[in-house]
Tab-separated table of C-alpha atoms and ligand atoms in Angstrom:
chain	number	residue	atom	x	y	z
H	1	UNK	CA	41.373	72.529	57.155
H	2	UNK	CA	38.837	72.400	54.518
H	3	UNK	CA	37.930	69.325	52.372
H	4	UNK	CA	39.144	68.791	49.114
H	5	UNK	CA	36.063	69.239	47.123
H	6	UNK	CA	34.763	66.050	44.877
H	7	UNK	CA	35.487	67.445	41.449
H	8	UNK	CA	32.106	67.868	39.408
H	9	UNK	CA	32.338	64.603	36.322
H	10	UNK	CA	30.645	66.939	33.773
H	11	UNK	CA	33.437	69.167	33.727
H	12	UNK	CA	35.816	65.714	32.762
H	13	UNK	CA	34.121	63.923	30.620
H	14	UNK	CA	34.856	60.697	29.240
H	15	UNK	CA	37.555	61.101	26.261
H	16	UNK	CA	36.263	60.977	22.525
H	17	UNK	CA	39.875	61.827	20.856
H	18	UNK	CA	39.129	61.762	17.359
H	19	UNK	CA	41.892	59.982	14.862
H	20	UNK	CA	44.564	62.687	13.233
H	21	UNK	CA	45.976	61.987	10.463
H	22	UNK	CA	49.427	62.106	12.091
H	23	UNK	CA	52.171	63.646	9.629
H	24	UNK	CA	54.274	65.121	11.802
H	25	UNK	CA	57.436	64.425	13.395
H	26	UNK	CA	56.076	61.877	15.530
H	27	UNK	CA	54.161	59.842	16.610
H	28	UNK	CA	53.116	58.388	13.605
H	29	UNK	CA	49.605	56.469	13.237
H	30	UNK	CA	49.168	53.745	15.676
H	31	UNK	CA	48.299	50.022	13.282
H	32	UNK	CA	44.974	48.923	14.088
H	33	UNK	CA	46.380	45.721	14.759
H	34	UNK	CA	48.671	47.037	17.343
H	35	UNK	CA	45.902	49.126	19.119
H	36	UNK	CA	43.846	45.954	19.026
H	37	UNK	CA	46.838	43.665	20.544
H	38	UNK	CA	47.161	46.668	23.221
H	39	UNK	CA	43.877	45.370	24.729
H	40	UNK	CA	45.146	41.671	25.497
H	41	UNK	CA	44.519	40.920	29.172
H	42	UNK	CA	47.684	42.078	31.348
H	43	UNK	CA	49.675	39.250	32.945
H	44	UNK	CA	52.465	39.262	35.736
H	45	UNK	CA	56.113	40.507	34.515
H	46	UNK	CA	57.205	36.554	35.675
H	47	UNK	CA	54.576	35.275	33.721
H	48	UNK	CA	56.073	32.841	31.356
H	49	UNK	CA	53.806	33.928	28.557
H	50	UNK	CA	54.736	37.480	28.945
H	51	UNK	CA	58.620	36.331	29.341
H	52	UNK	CA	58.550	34.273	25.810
H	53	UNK	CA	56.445	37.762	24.556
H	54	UNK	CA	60.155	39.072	25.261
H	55	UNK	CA	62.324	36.954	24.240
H	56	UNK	CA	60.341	36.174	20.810
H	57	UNK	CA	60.458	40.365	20.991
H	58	UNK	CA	64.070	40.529	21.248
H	59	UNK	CA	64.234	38.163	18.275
H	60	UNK	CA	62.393	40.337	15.813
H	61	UNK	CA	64.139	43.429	16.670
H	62	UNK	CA	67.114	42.146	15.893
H	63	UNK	CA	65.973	41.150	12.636
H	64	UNK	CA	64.909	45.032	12.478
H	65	UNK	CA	68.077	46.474	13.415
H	66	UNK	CA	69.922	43.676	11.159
H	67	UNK	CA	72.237	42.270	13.780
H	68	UNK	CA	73.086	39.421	15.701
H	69	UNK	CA	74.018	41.401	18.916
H	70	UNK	CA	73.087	39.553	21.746
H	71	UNK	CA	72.189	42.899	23.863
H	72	UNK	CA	69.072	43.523	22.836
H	73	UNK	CA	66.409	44.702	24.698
H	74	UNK	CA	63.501	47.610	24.975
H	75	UNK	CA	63.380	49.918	27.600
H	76	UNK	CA	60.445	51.595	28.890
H	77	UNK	CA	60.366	55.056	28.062
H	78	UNK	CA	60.589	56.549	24.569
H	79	UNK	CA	63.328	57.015	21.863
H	80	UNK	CA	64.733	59.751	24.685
H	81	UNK	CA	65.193	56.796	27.098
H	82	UNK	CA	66.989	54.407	24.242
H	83	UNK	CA	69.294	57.566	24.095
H	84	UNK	CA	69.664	57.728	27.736
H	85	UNK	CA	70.521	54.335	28.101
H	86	UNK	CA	73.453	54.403	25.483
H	87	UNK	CA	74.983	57.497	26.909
H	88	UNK	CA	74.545	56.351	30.460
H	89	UNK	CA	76.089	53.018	29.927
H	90	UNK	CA	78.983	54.030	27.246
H	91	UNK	CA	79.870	57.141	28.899
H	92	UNK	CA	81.678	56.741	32.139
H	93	UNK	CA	83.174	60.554	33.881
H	94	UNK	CA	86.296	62.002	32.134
H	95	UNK	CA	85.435	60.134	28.911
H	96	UNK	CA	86.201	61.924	25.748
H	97	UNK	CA	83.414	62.135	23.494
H	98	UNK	CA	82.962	63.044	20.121
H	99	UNK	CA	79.246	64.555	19.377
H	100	UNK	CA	78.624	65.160	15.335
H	101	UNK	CA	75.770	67.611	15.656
H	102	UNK	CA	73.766	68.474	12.266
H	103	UNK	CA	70.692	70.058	14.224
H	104	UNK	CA	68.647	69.064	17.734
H	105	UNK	CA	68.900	65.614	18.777
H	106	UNK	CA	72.641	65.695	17.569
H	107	UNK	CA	72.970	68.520	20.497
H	108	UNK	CA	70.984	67.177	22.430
H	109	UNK	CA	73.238	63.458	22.542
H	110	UNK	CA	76.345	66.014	23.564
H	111	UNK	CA	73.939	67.647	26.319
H	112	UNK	CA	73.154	64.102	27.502
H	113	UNK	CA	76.982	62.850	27.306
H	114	UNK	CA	78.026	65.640	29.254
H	115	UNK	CA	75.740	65.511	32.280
H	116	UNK	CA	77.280	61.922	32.753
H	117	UNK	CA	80.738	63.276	33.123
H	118	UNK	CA	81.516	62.703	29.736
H	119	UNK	CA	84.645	64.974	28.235
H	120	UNK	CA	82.384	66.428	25.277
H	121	UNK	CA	83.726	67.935	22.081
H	122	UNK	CA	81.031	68.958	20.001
H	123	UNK	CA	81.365	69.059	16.061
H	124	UNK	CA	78.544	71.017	14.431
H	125	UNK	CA	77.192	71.490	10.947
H	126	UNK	CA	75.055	73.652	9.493
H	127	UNK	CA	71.259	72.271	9.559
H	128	UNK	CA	70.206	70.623	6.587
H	129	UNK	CA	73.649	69.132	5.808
H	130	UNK	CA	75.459	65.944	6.544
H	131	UNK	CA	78.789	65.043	7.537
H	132	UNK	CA	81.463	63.332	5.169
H	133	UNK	CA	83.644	60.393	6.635
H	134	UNK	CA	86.867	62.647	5.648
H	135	UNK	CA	85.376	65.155	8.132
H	136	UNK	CA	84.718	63.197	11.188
H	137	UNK	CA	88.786	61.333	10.150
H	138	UNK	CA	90.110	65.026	10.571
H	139	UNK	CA	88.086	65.517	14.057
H	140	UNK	CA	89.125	62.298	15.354
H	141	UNK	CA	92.688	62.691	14.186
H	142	UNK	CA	92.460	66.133	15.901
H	143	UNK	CA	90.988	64.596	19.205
H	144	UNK	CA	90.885	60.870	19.556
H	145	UNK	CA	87.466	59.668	21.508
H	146	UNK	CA	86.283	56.325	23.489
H	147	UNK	CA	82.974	57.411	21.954
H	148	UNK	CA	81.391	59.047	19.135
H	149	UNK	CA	77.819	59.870	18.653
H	150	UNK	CA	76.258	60.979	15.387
H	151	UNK	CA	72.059	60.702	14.188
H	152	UNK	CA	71.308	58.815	11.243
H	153	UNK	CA	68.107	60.783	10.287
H	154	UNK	CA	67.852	63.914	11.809
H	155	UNK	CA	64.439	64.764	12.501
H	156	UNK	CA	64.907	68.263	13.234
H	157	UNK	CA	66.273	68.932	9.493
H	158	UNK	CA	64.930	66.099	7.253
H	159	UNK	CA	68.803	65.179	6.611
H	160	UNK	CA	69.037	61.433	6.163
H	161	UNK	CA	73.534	60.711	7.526
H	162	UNK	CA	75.181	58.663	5.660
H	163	UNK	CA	76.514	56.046	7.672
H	164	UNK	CA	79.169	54.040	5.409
H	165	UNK	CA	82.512	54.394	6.615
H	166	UNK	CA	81.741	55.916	9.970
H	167	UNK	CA	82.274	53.020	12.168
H	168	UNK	CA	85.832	51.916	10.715
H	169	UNK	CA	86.908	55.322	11.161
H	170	UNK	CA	85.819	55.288	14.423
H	171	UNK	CA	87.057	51.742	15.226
H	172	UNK	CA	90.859	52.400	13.822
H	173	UNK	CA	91.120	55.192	16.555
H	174	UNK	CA	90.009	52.642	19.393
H	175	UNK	CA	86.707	54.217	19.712
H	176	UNK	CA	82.747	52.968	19.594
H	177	UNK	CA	80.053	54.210	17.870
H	178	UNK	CA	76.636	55.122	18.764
H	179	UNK	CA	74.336	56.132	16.254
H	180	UNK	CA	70.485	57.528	17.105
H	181	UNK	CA	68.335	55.496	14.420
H	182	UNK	CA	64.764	57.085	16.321
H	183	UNK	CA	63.436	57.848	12.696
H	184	UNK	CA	65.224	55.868	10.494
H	185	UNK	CA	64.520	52.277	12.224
H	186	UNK	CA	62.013	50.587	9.903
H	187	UNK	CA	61.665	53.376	7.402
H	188	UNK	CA	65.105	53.844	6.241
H	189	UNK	CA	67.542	51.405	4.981
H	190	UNK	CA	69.714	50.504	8.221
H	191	UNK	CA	71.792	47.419	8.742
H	192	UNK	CA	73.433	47.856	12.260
H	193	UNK	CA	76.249	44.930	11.690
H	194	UNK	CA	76.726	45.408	8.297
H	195	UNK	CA	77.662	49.351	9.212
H	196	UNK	CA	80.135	48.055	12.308
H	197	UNK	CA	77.504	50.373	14.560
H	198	UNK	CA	78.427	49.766	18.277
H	199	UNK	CA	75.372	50.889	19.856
H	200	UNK	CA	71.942	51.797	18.150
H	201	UNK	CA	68.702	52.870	19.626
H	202	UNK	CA	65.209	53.706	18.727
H	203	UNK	CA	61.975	54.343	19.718
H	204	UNK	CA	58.302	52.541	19.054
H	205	UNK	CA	56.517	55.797	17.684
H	206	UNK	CA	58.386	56.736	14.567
H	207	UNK	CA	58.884	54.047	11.553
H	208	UNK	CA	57.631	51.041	13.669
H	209	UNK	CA	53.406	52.061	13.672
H	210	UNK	CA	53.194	51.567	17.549
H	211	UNK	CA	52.245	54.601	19.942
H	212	UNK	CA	55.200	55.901	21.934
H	213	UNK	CA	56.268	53.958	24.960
H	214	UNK	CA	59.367	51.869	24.569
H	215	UNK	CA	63.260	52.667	23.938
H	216	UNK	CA	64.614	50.232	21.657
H	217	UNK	CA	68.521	49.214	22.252
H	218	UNK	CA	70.882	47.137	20.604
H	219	UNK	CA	74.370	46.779	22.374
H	220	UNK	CA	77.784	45.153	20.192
H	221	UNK	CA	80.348	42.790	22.053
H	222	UNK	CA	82.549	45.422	21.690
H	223	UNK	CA	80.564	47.623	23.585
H	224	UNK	CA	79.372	44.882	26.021
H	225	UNK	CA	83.032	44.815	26.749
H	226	UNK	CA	83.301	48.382	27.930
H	227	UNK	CA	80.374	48.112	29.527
H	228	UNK	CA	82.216	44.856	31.900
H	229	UNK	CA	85.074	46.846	32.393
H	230	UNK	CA	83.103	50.117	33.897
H	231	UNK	CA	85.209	51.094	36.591
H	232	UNK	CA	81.875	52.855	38.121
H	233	UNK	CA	78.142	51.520	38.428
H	234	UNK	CA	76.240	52.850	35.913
H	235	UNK	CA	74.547	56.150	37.278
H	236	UNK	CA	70.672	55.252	36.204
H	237	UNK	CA	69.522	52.604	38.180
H	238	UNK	CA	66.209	52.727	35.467
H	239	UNK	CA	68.099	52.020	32.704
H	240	UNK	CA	71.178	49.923	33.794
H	241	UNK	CA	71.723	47.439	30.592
H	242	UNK	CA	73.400	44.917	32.757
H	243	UNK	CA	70.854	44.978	35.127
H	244	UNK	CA	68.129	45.182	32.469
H	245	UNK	CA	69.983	41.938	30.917
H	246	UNK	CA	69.645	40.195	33.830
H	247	UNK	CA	65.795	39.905	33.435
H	248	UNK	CA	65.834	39.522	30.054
H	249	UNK	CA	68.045	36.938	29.490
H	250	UNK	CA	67.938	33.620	31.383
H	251	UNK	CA	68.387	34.446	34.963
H	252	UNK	CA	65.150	36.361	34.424
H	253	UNK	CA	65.799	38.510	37.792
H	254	UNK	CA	63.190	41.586	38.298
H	255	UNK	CA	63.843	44.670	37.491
H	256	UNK	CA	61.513	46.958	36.821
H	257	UNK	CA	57.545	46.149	35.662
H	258	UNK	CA	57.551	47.088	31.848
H	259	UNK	CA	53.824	48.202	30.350
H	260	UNK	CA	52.375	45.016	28.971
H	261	UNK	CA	50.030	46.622	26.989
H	262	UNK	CA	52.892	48.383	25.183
H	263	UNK	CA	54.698	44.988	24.501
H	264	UNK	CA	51.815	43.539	23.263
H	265	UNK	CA	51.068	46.414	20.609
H	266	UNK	CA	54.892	46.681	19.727
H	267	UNK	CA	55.254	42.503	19.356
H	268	UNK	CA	52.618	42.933	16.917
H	269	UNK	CA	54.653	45.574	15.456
H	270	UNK	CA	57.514	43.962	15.262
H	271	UNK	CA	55.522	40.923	13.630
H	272	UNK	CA	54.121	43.016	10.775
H	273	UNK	CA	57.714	44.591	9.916
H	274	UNK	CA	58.526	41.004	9.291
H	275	UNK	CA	55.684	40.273	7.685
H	276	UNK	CA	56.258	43.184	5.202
H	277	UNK	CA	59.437	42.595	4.745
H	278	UNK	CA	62.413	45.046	5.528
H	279	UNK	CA	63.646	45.463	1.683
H	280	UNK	CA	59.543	46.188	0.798
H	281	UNK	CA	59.142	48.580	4.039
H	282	UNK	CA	62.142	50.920	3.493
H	283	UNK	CA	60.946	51.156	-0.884
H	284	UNK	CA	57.479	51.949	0.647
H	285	UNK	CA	58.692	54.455	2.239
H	286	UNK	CA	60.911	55.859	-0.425
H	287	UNK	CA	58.135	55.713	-2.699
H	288	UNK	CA	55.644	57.518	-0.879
H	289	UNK	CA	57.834	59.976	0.136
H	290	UNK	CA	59.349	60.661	-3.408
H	291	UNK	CA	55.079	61.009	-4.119
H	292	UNK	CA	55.161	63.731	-1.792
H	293	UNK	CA	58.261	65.393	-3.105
H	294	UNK	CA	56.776	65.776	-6.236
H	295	UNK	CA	53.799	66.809	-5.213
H	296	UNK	CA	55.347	69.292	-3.324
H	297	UNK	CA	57.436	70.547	-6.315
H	298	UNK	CA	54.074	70.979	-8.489
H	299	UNK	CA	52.844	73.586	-5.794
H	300	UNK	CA	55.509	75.387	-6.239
H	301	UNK	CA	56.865	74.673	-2.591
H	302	UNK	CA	61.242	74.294	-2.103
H	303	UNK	CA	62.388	71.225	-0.629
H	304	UNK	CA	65.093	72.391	2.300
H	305	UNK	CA	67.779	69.079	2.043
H	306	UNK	CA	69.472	68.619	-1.335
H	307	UNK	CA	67.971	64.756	-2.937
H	308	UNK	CA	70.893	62.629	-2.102
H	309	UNK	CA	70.875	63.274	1.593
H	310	UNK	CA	66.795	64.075	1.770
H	311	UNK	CA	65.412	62.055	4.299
H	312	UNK	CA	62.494	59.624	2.998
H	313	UNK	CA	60.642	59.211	6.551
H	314	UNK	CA	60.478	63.595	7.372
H	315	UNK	CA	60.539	65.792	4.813
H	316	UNK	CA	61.689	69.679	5.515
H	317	UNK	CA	59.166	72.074	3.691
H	318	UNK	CA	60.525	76.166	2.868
H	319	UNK	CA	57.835	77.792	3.769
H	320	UNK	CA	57.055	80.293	1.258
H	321	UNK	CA	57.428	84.036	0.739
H	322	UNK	CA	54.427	85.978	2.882
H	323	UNK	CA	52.754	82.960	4.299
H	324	UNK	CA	51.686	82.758	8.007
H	325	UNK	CA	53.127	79.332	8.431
H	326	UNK	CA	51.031	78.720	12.216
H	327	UNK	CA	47.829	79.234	10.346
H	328	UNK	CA	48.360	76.921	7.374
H	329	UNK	CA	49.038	73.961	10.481
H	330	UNK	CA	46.080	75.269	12.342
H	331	UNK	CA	43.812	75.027	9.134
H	332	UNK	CA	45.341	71.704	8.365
H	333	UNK	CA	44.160	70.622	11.964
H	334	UNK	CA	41.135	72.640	11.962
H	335	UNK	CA	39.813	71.627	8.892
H	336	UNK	CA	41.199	68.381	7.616
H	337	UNK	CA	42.527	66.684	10.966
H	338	UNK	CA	45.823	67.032	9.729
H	339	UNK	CA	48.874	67.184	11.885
H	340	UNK	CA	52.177	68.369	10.249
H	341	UNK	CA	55.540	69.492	12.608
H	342	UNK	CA	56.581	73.472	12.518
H	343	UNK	CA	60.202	73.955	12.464
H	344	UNK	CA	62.821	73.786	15.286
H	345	UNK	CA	65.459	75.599	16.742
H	346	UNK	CA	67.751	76.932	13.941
H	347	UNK	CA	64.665	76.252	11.549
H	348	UNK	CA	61.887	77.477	13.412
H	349	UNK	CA	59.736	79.509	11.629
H	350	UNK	CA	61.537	78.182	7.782
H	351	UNK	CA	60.308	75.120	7.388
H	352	UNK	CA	56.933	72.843	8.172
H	353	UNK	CA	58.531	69.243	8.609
H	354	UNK	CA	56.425	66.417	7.070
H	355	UNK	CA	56.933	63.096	8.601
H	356	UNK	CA	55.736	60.139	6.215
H	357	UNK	CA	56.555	56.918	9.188
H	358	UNK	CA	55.314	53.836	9.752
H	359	UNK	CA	51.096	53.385	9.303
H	360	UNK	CA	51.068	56.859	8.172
H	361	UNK	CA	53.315	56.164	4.715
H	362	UNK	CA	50.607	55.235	2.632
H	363	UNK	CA	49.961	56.840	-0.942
H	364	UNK	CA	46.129	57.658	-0.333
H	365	UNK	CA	47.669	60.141	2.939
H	366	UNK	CA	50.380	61.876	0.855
H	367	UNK	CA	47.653	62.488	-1.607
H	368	UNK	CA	45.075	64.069	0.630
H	369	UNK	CA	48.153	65.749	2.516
H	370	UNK	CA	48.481	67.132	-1.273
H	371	UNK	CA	45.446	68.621	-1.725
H	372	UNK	CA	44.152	70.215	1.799
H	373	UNK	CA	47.828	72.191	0.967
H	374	UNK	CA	46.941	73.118	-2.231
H	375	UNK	CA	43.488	74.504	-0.980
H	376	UNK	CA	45.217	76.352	1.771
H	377	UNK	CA	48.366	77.975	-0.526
H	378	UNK	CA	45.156	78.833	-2.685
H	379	UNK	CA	46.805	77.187	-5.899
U	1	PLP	C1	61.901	61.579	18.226
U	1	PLP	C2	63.390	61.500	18.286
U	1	PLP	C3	64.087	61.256	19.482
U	1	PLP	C4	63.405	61.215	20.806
U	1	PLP	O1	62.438	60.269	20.862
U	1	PLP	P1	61.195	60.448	21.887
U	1	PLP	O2	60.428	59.207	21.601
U	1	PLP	O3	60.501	61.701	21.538
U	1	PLP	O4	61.739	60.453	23.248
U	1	PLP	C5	65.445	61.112	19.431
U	1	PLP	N1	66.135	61.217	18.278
U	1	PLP	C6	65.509	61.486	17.115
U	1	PLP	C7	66.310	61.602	15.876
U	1	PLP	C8	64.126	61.631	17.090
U	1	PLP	O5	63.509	61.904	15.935
């Protein structure tokens, strides 16, 4: 047998990644502050600084998600493994479920529910619409489900859900509701109590300025009591809440070894949400966003999602009559270091989507977003 040969260092060199401006559907910028936390020393997972680093984390993202649930935890992954972790838990085999699809990750929560045995219904819409409460009434009243799953801002479509009513509908058929808030938590007004939500997740990379690397989950008492009376162990071991509660919360049992870079860089996060403000984030993101709008409108360009469902935090952009849409993202890239999202699935090809989250909602981007597209549609 012959040696594996030592691969020659000049052909990987050292990475020199240079900084994007990152206006796509995620990930958003990265804080310098959170970069800068992400280079603390790492300690042990038993470490009782690191443990306090968690609990004083699990503190703040309630305050984020606007609840008092006391299942609330990150999981490591991304906004994918948040989603994982509701369906996983809430879904138990034979299960009817009730998906409300409006574009991808709508279909893709059904796809998810399903491969755990879940009894999967799904309701779609077209993309770039939302549904009304009287709608998902009639589909429960059709077919009653134990759970019901439904994005609040759909990052596949720019459609912001509204979200008022949803949960009481749900409730007065015996159901629970879990709601995918991966682009809405921290840029979008969300208040996960206040709404009767039963389970919402997230991710790190979106609204929240912190690279991708953590599932964000918060669980109701409702749901923690569905989750007691499982008549089967929870297939994923990985992402097992009640296991995953165990180390969290007092007993502090191991689990699994989180990333405690990432928890460093998200606490810090977390910290400047608070800092902020919630009320100030979500305006700063409405008012950058309705910036962009009209700077989009002044170059001529047609918004896909109708204002009062638009989505503040990703913005779907028509693209234009006779316009090579790849090239105008290459040349954005190419030439300004500017990263927008093309379209997907039932869009691709109609839209660019501009995401506006987190670090990256700041006036002096959307302006400079502005005008490398006004020098590339040659206006
Ligand atoms: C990005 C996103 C996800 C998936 O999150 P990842 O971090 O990419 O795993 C899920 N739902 C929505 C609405 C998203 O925008």
């Amino acid at each position: 047998m012959s040696a594996i040969p030592t691969p020659n260092l000049s052909a990987y060199p050292e990475l020199d990644t240079p900084a994007r401006l990152l206006f796509g559907p995620g990930p958003s910028m990265v804080h310098p502050r959170v970069t800068r936390a992400m280079t603390v020393p790492v300690v042990g997972y038993m470490d009782p600084l690191f443990l306090d680093i968690l609990t004083k984390t699990a503190d703040l993202l309630r305050y984020t998600f606007q609840t008092e649930n006391r299942l609330t935890l990150t999981v490591s992954g991304t906004g994918t493994a948040g989603m994982e972790a509701a369906i996983a838990n809430l879904v138990e085999p034979g299960d009817s479920v009730l998906a409300f699809a409006k574009g991808y990750f709508g279909l893709r929560l059904a796809e998810m529910a399903r491969r755990y045995g879940g009894n999967v219904e799904t309701i779609t819409k077209t993309w770039g619409e939302a549904f009304a409460p009287h709608e998902i009434k009639a589909a429960l009243d059709r077919r009653p489900a134990k759970v019901v799953t439904i994005v609040h801002a759909e990052t596949s479509t720019g459609v912001c859900q509204p979200l008022d009513e949803i949960a009481r509908i749900v409730h007065d058929q015996g159901g629970l509701l879990i709601v995918d808030a991966v682009t809405s938590l921290g840029g979008v007004p969300l208040k996960v109590d206040e709404l009767g939500i039963d389970v919402c997740y997230s991710g790190t990379q979106k609204c929240l300025g912190c690279p991708p690397g953590l599932g964000l989950i918060t669980v109701s008492p409702r749901a923690e009591e569905k989750l007691n009376a499982r008549k089967s162990a929870v297939p994923n071991f990985f992402l097992d809440l009640a296991l995953l509660q165990k180390y969290w919360g007092s007993e502090r049992v191991y689990h699994h070894t989180a990333s405690m870079p990432m928890h460093y860089g998200f606490y810090e996060g977390l910290r400047m949400v608070v800092e902020e403000g919630l009320e100030n984030r979500w305006a700063r993101h409405r008012k950058n966003a309705e910036t962009l709008w009209k700077g989009l409108a002044d170059l001529d360009l047609t918004l896909h999602v109708p204002h009062d469902i638009r989505l503040v935090t990703l913005t779907t952009v028509r693209i234009p009559d006779g316009v090579d849409e790849a090239q105008i993202r290459q040349r954005l890239m190419q030439d300004y270091n500017i990263e927008i999202g093309a379209g997907l699935g039932d869009l691709k090809g109609k839209v660019w989507r501009i995401g506006l989250m987190g670090y990256s909602s700041r006036e002096e981007n959307v302006l400079l977003l502005l005008a490398a597209l006004e020098k590339l549609l040659h206006k």
